[in-house]
Short mmCIF file of C-alpha atoms and ligand atoms in Angstrom, two decimals:
data_model
loop_
_atom_site.label_atom_id
_atom_site.label_comp_id
_atom_site.label_asym_id
_atom_site.label_seq_id
_atom_site.Cartn_x
_atom_site.Cartn_y
_atom_site.Cartn_z
CA MET A 785 0.00 0.00 0.00
CA THR A 786 1.23 3.49 -0.70
CA GLY A 787 -0.21 6.79 0.36
CA SER A 788 0.13 10.05 -1.48
CA GLU A 789 -1.73 13.32 -1.55
CA ALA A 790 -1.27 14.06 -5.23
CA ALA A 791 0.06 12.42 -8.36
CA PRO A 792 3.86 12.42 -7.98
CA PRO A 793 5.85 14.55 -10.39
CA ALA A 794 7.75 12.86 -13.18
CA ILE A 795 11.38 11.96 -12.55
CA ASP A 796 13.49 14.99 -13.48
CA THR A 797 16.72 13.86 -15.08
CA SER A 798 17.84 17.39 -15.94
CA ARG A 799 19.14 18.17 -12.45
CA PRO A 800 20.70 16.03 -9.73
CA HIS A 801 18.61 14.72 -6.84
CA PRO A 802 20.05 13.86 -3.40
CA ALA A 803 18.58 10.33 -3.33
CA ARG A 804 20.21 9.50 -6.68
CA VAL A 805 23.56 11.12 -5.83
CA TYR A 806 23.65 9.07 -2.61
CA ASP A 807 22.70 5.97 -4.62
CA TRP A 808 25.74 6.53 -6.85
CA TRP A 809 28.02 6.78 -3.80
CA LEU A 810 26.54 3.51 -2.51
CA GLY A 811 27.30 1.81 -5.83
CA GLY A 812 23.63 1.68 -6.93
CA LYS A 813 22.29 1.81 -10.47
CA ASP A 814 19.32 4.11 -9.91
CA ASN A 815 20.94 7.36 -10.90
CA TYR A 816 21.36 9.43 -14.06
CA PRO A 817 24.41 11.08 -15.66
CA VAL A 818 23.55 14.38 -13.99
CA ASP A 819 23.58 12.66 -10.56
CA GLU A 820 26.82 10.84 -11.26
CA ALA A 821 28.42 14.11 -12.37
CA LEU A 822 27.53 15.83 -9.07
CA ALA A 823 28.47 12.75 -7.04
CA ARG A 824 31.89 12.76 -8.71
CA ARG A 825 32.35 16.53 -8.24
CA ILE A 826 31.62 16.16 -4.53
CA LEU A 827 33.87 13.12 -4.25
CA ALA A 828 36.65 15.18 -5.83
CA VAL A 829 36.40 17.87 -3.11
CA ASP A 830 35.60 15.53 -0.21
CA GLY A 831 37.19 12.12 -0.62
CA THR A 832 35.25 10.70 2.36
CA VAL A 833 31.75 10.72 0.85
CA VAL A 834 31.65 7.11 -0.35
CA ARG A 835 32.89 5.82 3.01
CA GLY A 836 30.52 8.28 4.69
CA ALA A 837 27.48 6.97 2.80
CA ARG A 838 28.37 3.38 3.68
CA ALA A 839 29.07 4.24 7.33
CA ASN A 840 25.78 6.13 7.52
CA ARG A 841 23.87 3.19 6.09
CA ARG A 842 25.48 0.81 8.60
CA PHE A 843 24.53 3.21 11.43
CA MET A 844 20.90 2.93 10.32
CA HIS A 845 21.14 -0.86 10.57
CA ARG A 846 22.64 -0.73 14.10
CA ALA A 847 20.20 1.89 15.35
CA VAL A 848 17.18 -0.02 14.00
CA ARG A 849 18.50 -3.23 15.55
CA ALA A 850 18.91 -1.39 18.88
CA ALA A 851 15.31 -0.16 18.68
CA ALA A 852 13.98 -3.62 17.75
CA GLU A 853 16.03 -5.27 20.50
CA ALA A 854 14.60 -2.72 22.95
CA GLY A 855 11.14 -4.00 21.98
CA LEU A 856 9.97 -1.40 19.45
CA ARG A 857 7.78 -2.84 16.73
CA GLN A 858 6.77 0.33 14.87
CA PHE A 859 9.06 2.37 12.62
CA LEU A 860 8.53 5.64 10.73
CA ASP A 861 11.46 6.32 8.40
CA ILE A 862 11.44 9.70 6.63
CA GLY A 863 13.90 10.35 3.80
CA THR A 864 14.11 6.65 3.08
CA GLY A 865 16.14 6.78 -0.11
CA ILE A 866 16.41 4.34 -2.99
CA PRO A 867 16.33 0.74 -1.71
CA THR A 868 19.75 -0.64 -0.75
CA GLU A 869 19.73 -4.00 0.96
CA PRO A 870 19.30 -4.57 3.76
CA ASN A 871 16.57 -1.96 4.02
CA LEU A 872 15.15 -0.84 7.34
CA HIS A 873 12.15 -3.19 7.22
CA GLN A 874 14.44 -6.15 6.57
CA VAL A 875 16.51 -5.30 9.64
CA ALA A 876 13.47 -4.69 11.90
CA GLN A 877 11.40 -7.62 10.61
CA GLY A 878 14.48 -9.85 10.73
CA ILE A 879 14.37 -9.40 14.52
CA ALA A 880 10.60 -9.18 14.96
CA PRO A 881 8.59 -10.25 11.89
CA GLU A 882 5.46 -8.54 13.21
CA SER A 883 7.13 -5.09 12.98
CA LYS A 884 5.25 -2.39 11.11
CA ILE A 885 7.16 0.07 8.99
CA VAL A 886 6.12 3.28 7.24
CA TYR A 887 8.57 4.80 4.79
CA ALA A 888 8.28 8.38 3.51
CA ASP A 889 10.25 10.32 0.91
CA ASN A 890 9.48 13.17 -1.49
CA ASP A 891 11.54 11.95 -4.44
CA PRO A 892 9.54 10.42 -7.31
CA ILE A 893 12.30 7.87 -7.93
CA VAL A 894 11.88 6.51 -4.40
CA LEU A 895 8.14 6.26 -5.03
CA ARG A 896 8.91 4.29 -8.18
CA HIS A 897 10.85 1.83 -6.01
CA ALA A 898 8.15 1.66 -3.34
CA GLU A 899 7.14 -1.84 -4.38
CA ALA A 900 10.66 -3.02 -3.64
CA LEU A 901 10.39 -1.44 -0.19
CA LEU A 902 7.09 -3.08 0.56
CA HIS A 903 8.08 -6.71 0.78
CA SER A 904 6.85 -7.71 4.18
CA THR A 905 6.56 -10.80 6.26
CA ALA A 906 3.10 -12.27 6.66
CA GLU A 907 2.83 -10.87 10.18
CA GLY A 908 4.34 -7.43 9.67
CA SER A 909 3.48 -4.68 7.26
CA THR A 910 5.34 -2.07 5.29
CA THR A 911 3.75 1.04 3.82
CA TYR A 912 5.11 3.86 1.69
CA VAL A 913 4.03 7.52 1.84
CA HIS A 914 5.06 9.91 -0.92
CA ALA A 915 5.36 13.20 0.97
CA ASP A 916 7.71 15.93 2.08
CA VAL A 917 9.15 15.86 5.61
CA ARG A 918 8.07 19.50 5.86
CA ASP A 919 4.45 18.35 5.75
CA PRO A 920 4.19 16.54 9.11
CA ASP A 921 0.39 16.60 9.15
CA THR A 922 0.21 14.55 5.95
CA ILE A 923 2.98 12.14 6.94
CA LEU A 924 1.59 11.56 10.44
CA ARG A 925 -1.99 11.17 9.18
CA LEU A 926 -1.04 8.65 6.51
CA ALA A 927 1.40 6.86 8.84
CA SER A 928 -1.33 6.50 11.47
CA GLU A 929 -3.22 4.24 9.05
CA THR A 930 -0.45 1.69 9.76
CA LEU A 931 1.12 2.76 13.07
CA ASP A 932 -0.50 3.21 16.48
CA PHE A 933 0.92 6.48 17.80
CA THR A 934 -0.34 5.74 21.32
CA ARG A 935 2.45 3.13 21.45
CA PRO A 936 6.22 3.67 20.94
CA VAL A 937 7.49 4.33 17.42
CA ALA A 938 11.09 4.56 16.23
CA LEU A 939 11.21 7.74 14.14
CA SER A 940 14.25 7.90 11.86
CA LEU A 941 15.53 10.73 9.67
CA VAL A 942 18.87 9.32 8.59
CA ALA A 943 21.03 11.71 6.54
CA LEU A 944 18.05 14.00 5.96
CA THR A 945 18.25 17.02 8.29
CA HIS A 946 21.24 18.52 6.41
CA TYR A 947 18.76 19.38 3.64
CA LEU A 948 16.64 21.41 6.09
CA SER A 949 17.19 25.03 7.09
CA ASP A 950 16.83 26.20 10.70
CA GLU A 951 15.17 29.44 9.69
CA PRO A 952 11.61 29.67 10.96
CA ASP A 953 10.35 31.16 7.70
CA ARG A 954 12.03 28.40 5.68
CA ASP A 955 12.06 24.79 6.93
CA ASP A 956 12.22 25.56 10.68
CA ALA A 957 14.13 22.29 11.17
CA TYR A 958 14.01 22.40 14.99
CA GLY A 959 10.32 23.29 15.12
CA LEU A 960 9.60 20.58 12.55
CA LEU A 961 11.37 17.86 14.53
CA LYS A 962 9.57 18.99 17.70
CA ARG A 963 6.22 18.56 15.94
CA TYR A 964 7.05 14.97 15.01
CA VAL A 965 8.45 14.16 18.47
CA SER A 966 5.41 15.71 20.19
CA LYS A 967 3.22 13.10 18.46
CA LEU A 968 5.30 10.19 19.75
CA ALA A 969 4.39 8.14 22.83
CA ALA A 970 6.78 7.77 25.77
CA GLY A 971 9.34 5.08 24.99
CA SER A 972 9.63 6.14 21.33
CA PHE A 973 13.06 6.53 19.75
CA LEU A 974 14.49 9.33 17.59
CA ILE A 975 17.24 8.14 15.22
CA LEU A 976 19.19 10.88 13.38
CA SER A 977 22.38 11.39 11.43
CA GLN A 978 23.66 14.32 9.43
CA VAL A 979 26.75 15.95 7.93
CA THR A 980 28.83 18.19 10.22
CA PRO A 981 31.47 20.84 9.51
CA ASP A 982 33.24 20.01 12.81
CA LEU A 983 35.51 17.21 11.62
CA SER A 984 36.76 18.42 8.21
CA PRO A 985 35.39 21.95 7.74
CA GLU A 986 37.00 22.83 4.43
CA ALA A 987 36.06 19.62 2.61
CA VAL A 988 32.51 19.77 3.96
CA GLU A 989 32.11 23.39 2.91
CA ARG A 990 33.33 22.54 -0.60
CA ALA A 991 30.89 19.63 -0.76
CA ALA A 992 28.03 21.78 0.57
CA ASP A 993 28.87 24.41 -2.02
CA GLN A 994 28.58 21.79 -4.79
CA PHE A 995 25.15 20.75 -3.50
CA ARG A 996 23.98 24.37 -3.32
CA ARG A 997 25.23 25.18 -6.84
CA SER A 998 23.24 22.21 -8.11
CA GLY A 999 20.06 23.63 -6.54
CA THR A 1000 20.00 21.60 -3.31
CA PRO A 1001 20.25 23.72 -0.15
CA PHE A 1002 22.63 22.08 2.30
CA PHE A 1003 23.10 22.76 6.03
CA PRO A 1004 25.94 20.97 7.86
CA ARG A 1005 25.53 21.30 11.66
CA SER A 1006 27.96 21.49 14.56
CA LEU A 1007 27.81 19.07 17.48
CA ALA A 1008 25.83 21.58 19.55
CA ASP A 1009 23.39 22.37 16.75
CA PHE A 1010 22.82 18.74 15.80
CA SER A 1011 22.37 17.81 19.48
CA ARG A 1012 19.54 20.37 19.76
CA PHE A 1013 17.31 18.05 17.70
CA PHE A 1014 17.32 15.71 20.73
CA ASP A 1015 16.30 18.34 23.31
CA GLY A 1016 14.04 16.81 25.95
CA LEU A 1017 15.03 13.23 25.03
CA GLU A 1018 17.35 10.75 26.77
CA PHE A 1019 20.35 9.59 24.76
CA LEU A 1020 21.02 5.89 24.29
CA GLY A 1021 24.57 4.64 24.36
CA PRO A 1022 27.23 7.18 23.59
CA GLY A 1023 25.03 10.20 22.73
CA VAL A 1024 25.94 12.20 19.62
CA ILE A 1025 29.13 10.85 18.11
CA PRO A 1026 30.82 10.46 14.68
CA VAL A 1027 28.67 7.95 12.87
CA SER A 1028 30.96 4.89 12.89
CA GLY A 1029 31.47 5.30 16.64
CA TRP A 1030 27.82 4.72 17.49
CA ARG A 1031 27.87 1.25 19.09
CA PRO A 1032 30.41 0.09 16.49
CA GLU A 1033 30.69 -3.44 15.21
CA PRO A 1034 33.98 -4.89 13.86
CA GLU A 1035 33.25 -3.54 10.35
CA ASP A 1036 32.77 -0.05 11.78
CA VAL A 1037 35.96 -0.23 13.80
CA ALA A 1038 37.78 -1.19 10.60
CA ALA A 1039 36.08 1.69 8.74
CA GLN A 1040 37.13 4.15 11.46
CA ALA A 1041 40.72 3.06 10.99
CA GLU A 1042 40.47 4.35 7.39
CA GLY A 1043 39.69 7.81 8.75
CA ILE A 1044 36.80 9.67 10.26
CA VAL A 1045 33.82 10.71 8.11
CA PRO A 1046 32.12 14.06 8.80
CA VAL A 1047 28.74 12.69 9.86
CA TYR A 1048 27.23 12.77 13.36
CA ALA A 1049 24.71 10.26 14.61
CA GLY A 1050 22.58 9.84 17.68
CA VAL A 1051 19.68 7.86 19.08
CA ALA A 1052 17.50 9.03 21.94
CA ARG A 1053 14.41 7.84 23.79
CA LYS A 1054 11.37 9.92 24.65
CA PRO A 1055 10.90 9.74 28.44
C1 SAM B 424 21.14 10.93 1.70
S1 SAM B 424 19.60 10.15 1.38
C2 SAM B 424 19.45 9.11 2.83
C3 SAM B 424 18.68 7.84 2.59
C4 SAM B 424 18.55 6.92 3.80
N1 SAM B 424 17.83 7.59 4.88
C5 SAM B 424 19.90 6.48 4.30
O1 SAM B 424 20.41 7.12 5.23
O2 SAM B 424 20.48 5.53 3.78
C6 SAM B 424 18.45 11.47 1.76
C7 SAM B 424 17.01 11.14 1.40
O3 SAM B 424 16.18 12.20 1.91
C8 SAM B 424 15.20 12.50 0.93
N2 SAM B 424 14.73 13.88 1.13
C9 SAM B 424 15.43 15.02 0.93
N3 SAM B 424 14.66 16.09 1.19
C10 SAM B 424 13.45 15.59 1.58
C11 SAM B 424 12.22 16.20 1.97
N4 SAM B 424 12.11 17.53 2.01
N5 SAM B 424 11.17 15.40 2.29
C12 SAM B 424 11.30 14.03 2.23
N6 SAM B 424 12.44 13.41 1.86
C13 SAM B 424 13.50 14.18 1.53
C14 SAM B 424 15.90 12.30 -0.40
O4 SAM B 424 14.98 12.10 -1.46
C15 SAM B 424 16.75 11.07 -0.10
O5 SAM B 424 16.04 9.89 -0.41
#
């Protein structure tokens, strides 16, 4: 099942899209020459982006496993991206087949892949919503057809908030996150990662500049600014930390040895 408010726009191959650029870094095939060109330009100014995309994806797996192992059975993942196995529902339903997942993204190419995201176990369910994160009313309304918001939900925005401005008259990123979190029951989790200027400021600024020139606003955040998204919540594990350091597994320890990637991650619980 998919939910959408309007017919999705056609796939625009004349300008790069973040989901498709990220797909190229992950070695996927669902990107166009214009995406590959930007992905390569960014790679040329920040040599960590391929490792960063992989490390970010592995963080999503670990964070979802942590939520499932803590007993959560409902997941709302916004800014899902083009399917790359294992996808979130495969991780969650691999631990608890009855888990319910709602994916949301605003890119028509992700909608086109929704079927691939919707393979569920008999007990669980997976739903896709074509919508913009900046429209919480629509996402929460359509998600509530699958999820019970009186019970805990793991809300994930993994590598998404760096596309959102803080400014109240633009995206109001902090206000937006608060609106989502305010709808969550006690015991819910917030799972976030995003690019930071703290660890390699010049390379990240050059990469951000490439995104902006291509028409995608880009907002790296410092440790303090990223941590603000978790205000009022209780951190799990190490708190906000470079992405491969969040409850690392042997593969992440090996990745860290290759050098740090400029992405922060954190997981927190609503008290
Ligand atoms: C870098 S990808 C991350 C994909 C996945 N969460 C992961 O970490 O592997 C960012 C995703 O956010 C989506 N996105 C960007 N802006 C969005 C918005 N305003 N509303 C919904 N999704 C958005 C893009 O289409 C893309 O799929």
